[in-house]
Structure formats: structure tokens, C-alpha cells
Coordinates of C-alpha atoms in Angstrom, one line a residue:
M262 CA 152.9 97.7 69.6
T263 CA 153.0 97.6 73.6
K264 CA 151.0 100.8 73.7
R265 CA 148.3 99.7 71.3
Y266 CA 148.1 96.4 73.2
T267 CA 147.8 98.4 76.6
F268 CA 145.1 100.4 75.2
C269 CA 143.1 97.5 73.9
A270 CA 143.3 95.8 77.2
V271 CA 142.2 98.8 79.0
L272 CA 139.2 99.1 76.6
T273 CA 138.4 95.6 77.2
A274 CA 138.5 95.9 81.0
L275 CA 136.2 98.8 80.8
V276 CA 133.7 97.0 78.7
L277 CA 133.7 94.0 80.9
H278 CA 133.5 96.3 84.0
T279 CA 130.4 98.1 82.5
A280 CA 128.8 94.6 81.6
V281 CA 129.1 93.4 85.3
F282 CA 127.5 96.5 86.7
A283 CA 124.9 96.6 83.9
Q284 CA 121.6 95.5 85.6
K285 CA 119.0 93.8 83.3
T286 CA 115.6 95.5 83.4
V287 CA 112.0 94.2 82.6
P288 CA 108.8 96.2 82.2
S289 CA 106.6 95.6 85.2
V290 CA 103.2 96.7 86.7
A291 CA 102.1 98.1 90.1
L292 CA 99.1 96.2 91.3
Q293 CA 98.2 97.4 94.6
K294 CA 96.0 100.3 94.8
G295 CA 98.3 103.0 96.2
T296 CA 101.6 101.2 95.5
S297 CA 104.1 103.4 97.4
L298 CA 107.5 104.5 96.2
W299 CA 110.3 104.7 98.5
N300 CA 113.8 106.1 98.8
K301 CA 116.8 104.4 100.7
K302 CA 117.5 106.9 103.6
T303 CA 120.2 104.9 105.4
E304 CA 121.2 101.3 105.7
G305 CA 117.9 99.1 106.7
M306 CA 115.7 102.2 106.6
M307 CA 113.4 103.3 103.8
E308 CA 111.7 106.7 103.8
W309 CA 108.4 107.1 101.9
A310 CA 108.9 109.2 98.7
K311 CA 105.4 110.8 99.0
I312 CA 104.4 109.1 96.1
D313 CA 101.5 106.5 95.7
L314 CA 100.7 104.9 92.4
E315 CA 97.5 103.7 90.9
A316 CA 97.1 100.1 90.2
G317 CA 98.2 99.4 86.8
T318 CA 101.0 101.8 86.8
E319 CA 103.7 100.8 84.5
L320 CA 107.3 100.5 85.9
V321 CA 110.9 99.4 85.1
S322 CA 112.1 96.7 87.4
Y323 CA 115.8 95.8 87.8
L324 CA 116.7 92.3 88.2
S325 CA 119.3 90.5 90.0
S326 CA 122.3 89.2 88.3
E327 CA 120.9 85.7 89.0
E328 CA 118.5 83.9 86.6
G329 CA 115.1 84.1 87.5
E330 CA 112.0 86.6 87.7
L331 CA 112.6 87.9 91.1
P332 CA 113.3 91.6 91.5
V333 CA 116.7 92.6 92.9
A334 CA 116.3 93.3 96.6
L335 CA 118.8 95.4 98.8
T336 CA 122.1 93.7 99.9
E337 CA 120.7 93.4 103.2
E338 CA 116.9 93.0 103.7
S339 CA 115.8 96.5 104.8
S340 CA 113.7 96.8 107.9
W341 CA 110.4 98.8 107.6
T342 CA 108.5 98.6 110.6
T343 CA 104.8 98.8 110.3
A344 CA 102.7 100.3 113.2
K345 CA 100.3 97.4 112.7
N346 CA 102.4 94.3 112.9
N347 CA 106.1 95.4 113.0
Q348 CA 106.8 93.5 109.7
T349 CA 110.2 93.3 107.8
M350 CA 109.6 94.0 104.1
A351 CA 111.8 93.1 101.2
F352 CA 112.2 96.2 98.7
A353 CA 112.7 96.0 95.2
K354 CA 114.6 98.5 93.0
V355 CA 112.5 100.0 90.1
Q356 CA 112.4 103.0 87.8
Y357 CA 109.5 105.5 87.5
Q358 CA 109.5 108.5 85.1
G359 CA 113.2 108.1 84.7
K360 CA 114.1 108.1 88.4
D361 CA 115.1 105.1 90.6
Y362 CA 113.0 104.2 93.7
Y363 CA 112.2 101.2 95.8
V364 CA 108.8 99.4 96.0
I365 CA 107.7 96.6 98.4
S366 CA 108.5 93.6 96.1
N367 CA 105.5 91.8 96.4
R368 CA 103.3 94.6 95.0
V369 CA 104.6 94.4 91.5
A370 CA 104.3 91.8 88.5
L371 CA 107.2 91.5 86.2
D372 CA 107.7 91.1 82.4
K373 CA 103.9 91.8 82.1
Q374 CA 101.6 94.7 80.9
P375 CA 98.5 96.3 82.3
A376 CA 95.1 94.9 81.6
V377 CA 91.6 95.2 83.0
V378 CA 88.8 92.4 83.6
V379 CA 85.8 93.2 81.3
Q380 CA 83.9 90.1 82.3
Q381 CA 84.0 88.3 85.6
A382 CA 86.8 85.8 85.5
A383 CA 88.0 82.6 87.3
T384 CA 91.6 82.3 87.7
Y385 CA 93.4 79.1 87.0
I386 CA 96.4 77.4 88.8
S387 CA 98.1 76.4 85.3
S388 CA 97.2 76.7 81.6
N389 CA 95.1 73.7 82.0
M390 CA 91.5 74.8 82.5
A391 CA 90.7 71.8 84.9
D392 CA 92.7 73.5 87.3
V393 CA 90.3 76.2 88.4
R394 CA 90.9 78.2 91.7
K395 CA 88.1 79.5 93.8
K396 CA 89.2 83.2 93.3
S397 CA 87.1 85.0 90.9
L398 CA 88.1 88.4 89.7
P399 CA 85.2 91.0 89.5
I400 CA 84.9 93.4 86.4
G401 CA 87.0 96.3 86.8
T402 CA 89.9 94.6 88.6
V403 CA 93.3 95.8 87.3
V404 CA 95.7 92.9 86.4
A405 CA 98.9 92.4 84.7
V406 CA 99.1 89.8 81.7
A407 CA 102.0 88.5 79.9
Q408 CA 102.8 90.0 76.5
E409 CA 103.3 86.3 75.1
S410 CA 100.2 84.7 73.8
G411 CA 100.2 81.6 76.4
N412 CA 97.7 79.2 74.7
D413 CA 94.7 79.8 72.7
S414 CA 92.2 80.2 75.6
L415 CA 94.4 81.2 78.6
I416 CA 97.1 83.7 79.4
K417 CA 99.6 84.3 82.3
A418 CA 98.1 86.9 84.7
S419 CA 99.0 88.5 88.0
Y420 CA 96.4 90.2 90.3
Y421 CA 96.9 91.9 93.8
D422 CA 95.1 90.0 96.7
E423 CA 94.0 92.5 99.5
A424 CA 93.4 89.6 101.9
S425 CA 97.1 88.5 101.8
Y426 CA 98.7 91.8 100.8
R427 CA 100.5 90.4 98.0
V428 CA 100.6 89.8 94.2
R429 CA 99.3 86.4 93.0
H430 CA 100.0 84.8 89.6
G431 CA 98.0 82.3 87.7
W432 CA 96.2 82.0 84.3
I433 CA 93.1 83.7 83.0
R434 CA 90.7 83.5 80.1
K435 CA 91.8 85.9 77.3
N436 CA 88.4 87.0 76.4
R437 CA 87.8 88.1 80.0
V438 CA 90.5 90.9 79.9
S439 CA 91.6 93.8 77.8
S440 CA 95.1 95.3 77.6
E441 CA 93.7 98.3 75.7
K442 CA 94.6 101.6 77.5
D443 CA 91.5 103.4 76.8
D444 CA 89.4 100.2 78.1
I445 CA 91.5 100.3 81.3
S446 CA 90.8 104.0 81.8
T447 CA 87.3 103.7 81.1
L448 CA 86.8 100.9 83.7
K449 CA 88.5 103.2 86.4
I450 CA 86.3 106.0 85.5
L451 CA 83.1 104.0 85.8
T452 CA 84.2 103.0 89.3
Q453 CA 84.5 106.6 90.3
A454 CA 81.1 107.3 88.6
R455 CA 79.6 104.5 90.7
A456 CA 81.0 106.0 93.9
E457 CA 80.1 109.6 93.2
K458 CA 76.9 110.8 94.8
D459 CA 76.9 114.2 93.3
P460 CA 74.6 113.9 89.9
A461 CA 76.5 116.8 88.2
R462 CA 80.1 115.1 88.8
Q463 CA 78.9 111.9 87.9
K464 CA 77.6 113.3 84.5
A465 CA 80.9 115.0 84.1
L466 CA 82.8 111.7 84.6
F467 CA 80.5 109.9 81.8
K468 CA 81.2 113.0 79.7
S469 CA 84.9 112.4 79.8
L470 CA 84.5 108.9 78.5
E471 CA 83.2 110.0 75.2
H472 CA 86.7 110.7 73.6
L473 CA 88.0 107.3 74.7
E474 CA 88.3 104.4 72.0
K475 CA 86.6 101.5 73.8
T476 CA 85.9 98.0 72.7
S477 CA 82.4 96.7 72.2
R478 CA 82.4 94.7 75.4
V479 CA 83.5 98.0 77.4
K480 CA 80.9 100.1 75.5
E481 CA 78.3 97.6 76.8
L482 CA 79.6 98.0 80.3
V483 CA 79.2 101.9 80.1
Q484 CA 75.8 101.6 79.0
Q485 CA 74.9 99.0 81.5
T486 CA 76.4 101.3 84.3
Q487 CA 74.4 104.4 83.0
D488 CA 71.3 102.3 83.1
E489 CA 71.9 100.8 86.6
L490 CA 72.5 104.4 87.9
A491 CA 69.6 105.9 86.5
F492 CA 67.4 103.1 87.7
A493 CA 68.8 103.5 91.2
A494 CA 67.9 107.1 90.9
D495 CA 64.5 106.4 89.9
L496 CA 63.9 103.9 92.7
S497 CA 65.2 106.5 95.1
S498 CA 63.0 109.4 94.0
A499 CA 59.8 107.2 93.6
G500 CA 60.1 106.6 97.4
T501 CA 59.1 103.4 99.5
I502 CA 56.2 101.8 101.3
A503 CA 56.4 101.2 104.9
E504 CA 55.7 97.6 106.2
D505 CA 56.5 95.1 108.9
K506 CA 56.7 91.8 107.2
T507 CA 58.5 88.5 107.4
L508 CA 60.5 87.3 104.2
L509 CA 61.5 83.9 103.5
V510 CA 64.6 83.6 101.1
Q511 CA 63.8 81.0 98.2
T512 CA 66.5 80.6 95.4
N513 CA 66.0 78.1 92.9
D514 CA 69.5 76.6 92.8
Q515 CA 70.4 76.8 96.6
S516 CA 72.9 79.6 95.7
L517 CA 73.6 82.7 98.3
L518 CA 71.5 85.9 97.7
N519 CA 73.0 89.1 97.9
I520 CA 72.0 91.8 100.2
R521 CA 72.9 95.5 98.9
S522 CA 73.7 98.8 100.5
L523 CA 71.0 100.3 98.2
P524 CA 68.0 99.1 96.2
G525 CA 69.0 98.0 92.8
L526 CA 72.3 96.5 91.3
D527 CA 74.3 99.7 91.8
G528 CA 74.3 99.1 95.7
T529 CA 77.5 97.3 97.0
V530 CA 77.0 93.6 98.4
V531 CA 77.1 94.0 102.1
A532 CA 76.0 90.4 103.1
K533 CA 74.9 87.1 101.5
V534 CA 71.9 84.9 102.7
S535 CA 71.1 81.4 102.1
D536 CA 68.0 79.7 100.9
G537 CA 65.5 79.5 103.7
T538 CA 66.8 82.4 105.7
Q539 CA 63.9 84.4 107.4
L540 CA 64.3 88.2 107.2
Q541 CA 62.5 91.2 108.6
S542 CA 61.4 93.9 106.0
I543 CA 60.5 97.4 107.1
E544 CA 59.9 98.9 103.8
H545 CA 59.8 98.1 100.0
T546 CA 60.2 100.4 96.9
V547 CA 57.3 101.5 95.0
L548 CA 58.9 100.7 91.7
T549 CA 59.7 97.2 90.7
Q550 CA 62.6 96.0 88.6
L551 CA 62.9 93.2 86.0
L552 CA 65.9 90.8 86.7
D553 CA 66.3 87.1 85.5
G554 CA 62.6 87.4 84.0
I555 CA 61.2 88.2 87.2
E556 CA 59.6 91.5 88.1
A557 CA 59.6 92.5 91.8
P558 CA 60.3 95.4 94.3
W559 CA 63.4 95.5 96.6
Y560 CA 62.9 95.0 100.2
H561 CA 64.7 96.9 103.1
V562 CA 65.6 94.1 105.4
F563 CA 67.7 93.3 108.5
G564 CA 68.8 90.1 109.9
D565 CA 71.9 87.6 110.0
D566 CA 73.8 86.5 107.3
S567 CA 75.2 82.8 106.3
E568 CA 78.0 83.5 108.8
G569 CA 75.8 84.8 111.5
K570 CA 76.7 88.5 111.1
S571 CA 74.0 91.1 111.5
F572 CA 73.3 93.4 108.5
D573 CA 70.9 96.1 107.2
G574 CA 70.4 96.3 103.7
W575 CA 68.1 95.5 100.4
I576 CA 67.1 92.3 98.8
F577 CA 65.6 91.7 95.4
G578 CA 61.9 90.5 96.0
G579 CA 62.1 88.1 93.2
Y580 CA 63.6 85.4 95.4
V581 CA 61.7 85.9 98.6
L582 CA 58.4 84.7 99.7
V583 CA 56.2 87.3 101.9
Q584 CA 55.0 85.4 104.8
Q585 CA 52.9 88.0 106.5

């Protein structure tokens, strides 16, 4: 009887011991482009594991024994001195491909799944759409969304803020994002295609999209991207006409007008100018483009933007007045 009692007591102790040391885990998403994985080298020192993850990579995060959603940090906050600002970072323990690593804790979103923005979306402070943040997420932004439904219109979401080097949290309209894996892959490939200058490689990237099962909205984005790239190529091949003219920016709603690196919507925005800004044009495209019901060429201009910074780029002629 005594032996049986002793055996049961030992078994119970082992179960309790295991329960104490079993850490709770939750699915998580790396949101920084190039989220680095680290190994603990010595106390207070982290060593890069020579692995950088794409934004949207799924991880498993270990949680502390306390209630809440903060990932477990090291017993003593580990020092990781950056060459830039000598900053001490807090690390969280995660699992990637079955192996334990550490990440900087404000690079991941907990208890969420990866998604991608398929239509430019505002973020909200709460589930009340009256609480709009100024931050707007462009198409192609990788985010993490809660797996629960939220309300009928909004869902909890997290995104990486490049300006502050941290993940931010809020709410986003459900119809502005997709958590379909093929949609996420498609938007990543479209970003690569826009940046690719070699026509053959660009064509191969679009070819790789054919086997992916895309939602109707993402199919539209693929076609739109192909059309924009084709038109940009036509603009370039048709050439330009040299000129020396002064332009006056005229917008209908006092909004800022984009200056792009290349003629056409495929060019990245390099500056914004306000209504009434004077610009000098040195050439314009032979071909015209139809935008917002207005057909006009693109002008190669230089000047100062709304913040007083100098720029050199292209502006759509539908919202400028040629003065001379």
C-alpha cells in the first residue's frame, strides 16, 4: 500500500513539474521585411543565426507564464548594441521550422495569421470606424490579422511601421485584406515584377503567377500591373519632345499631386506638390495617357516639393497649366 502511494505521489509530482515548465505557445507572424533570427550566445549577448525571414513568415511564439499577449523575454534583458544608436533590444523566444530561436520582440504579431492588403486601407484605433488613424496602408503591404471575426466590417490587424521600427496594432476593413496564401504570394511577385528591369525576367515572374489560385480582386491587380508596365514601356520607346516651359500645378480639390520617378503610374512617387506650385519642364512624352477621364502627356520636371525639398521627376499633364 505504501509503495503504491509513493509511486502515485512521484507520478503526480512529475506531471506537476512538467506542467510548470511547459510554456504556452501561440501562432505568430514576422512582419518586418528581413526579420532576423538570433541564437543566445552568452548571457546578455545575441548572435545572428544568419537567417532573415520574409514579412509574413509564420512562427510559433513562446508566451510567459503570466496572462497577456507579450512574448516571453530573456530572464535578463539581453543587450544587443547596434552600430547606429547603441540600443538595447528585448528578445522573444520563437520556433521556426521546428527549431528554437530568438527575435526582437517588436518585430512579430501574436495570435494572428498573415494577410496582404489588396485595396488601400486606413487603419482604425478601435472597432469603431469613427476612430480613424492617419496611417494608410498601400496595396501589397503584408499584415497579420486575427483569426476571430471581430465585427461585421473590421478585423484586428498588425503591421510593421518602418519609421518607428516596430509592429503597430489596430483595426482594418475586412474587404481590404486577403489571408489567402496564393493572394499573398501573388502580391509579393507583383512587387518583384515592378522592380524588375529585365523584360525577360519580368515576363517569367508573370508566368509564375498562372498556377496560383487568386481571388477576383487580386486577378484585377495582376491585369492592372501588366497594363501599367506595358504602357510604361510604350511611353519609354515612343520617346520624348524636348522643351523649356513653366508649368503651374492646378488640382480640382487642393490635394497634393505626385511626382514620379518615371512617366506613368509604374514610377515610384519621389515627391508631392501642392496646388499653385510652379515647375520647370525640360521634356514631355510623345504618347498621352488617359487618367481620371483626362488625356495628357507626362512632363519631366524639377523644382521643390511641398516641404521645400528639391526633386527631379515626372508629373501627369492633366493637372498642370502650361504657361509658356
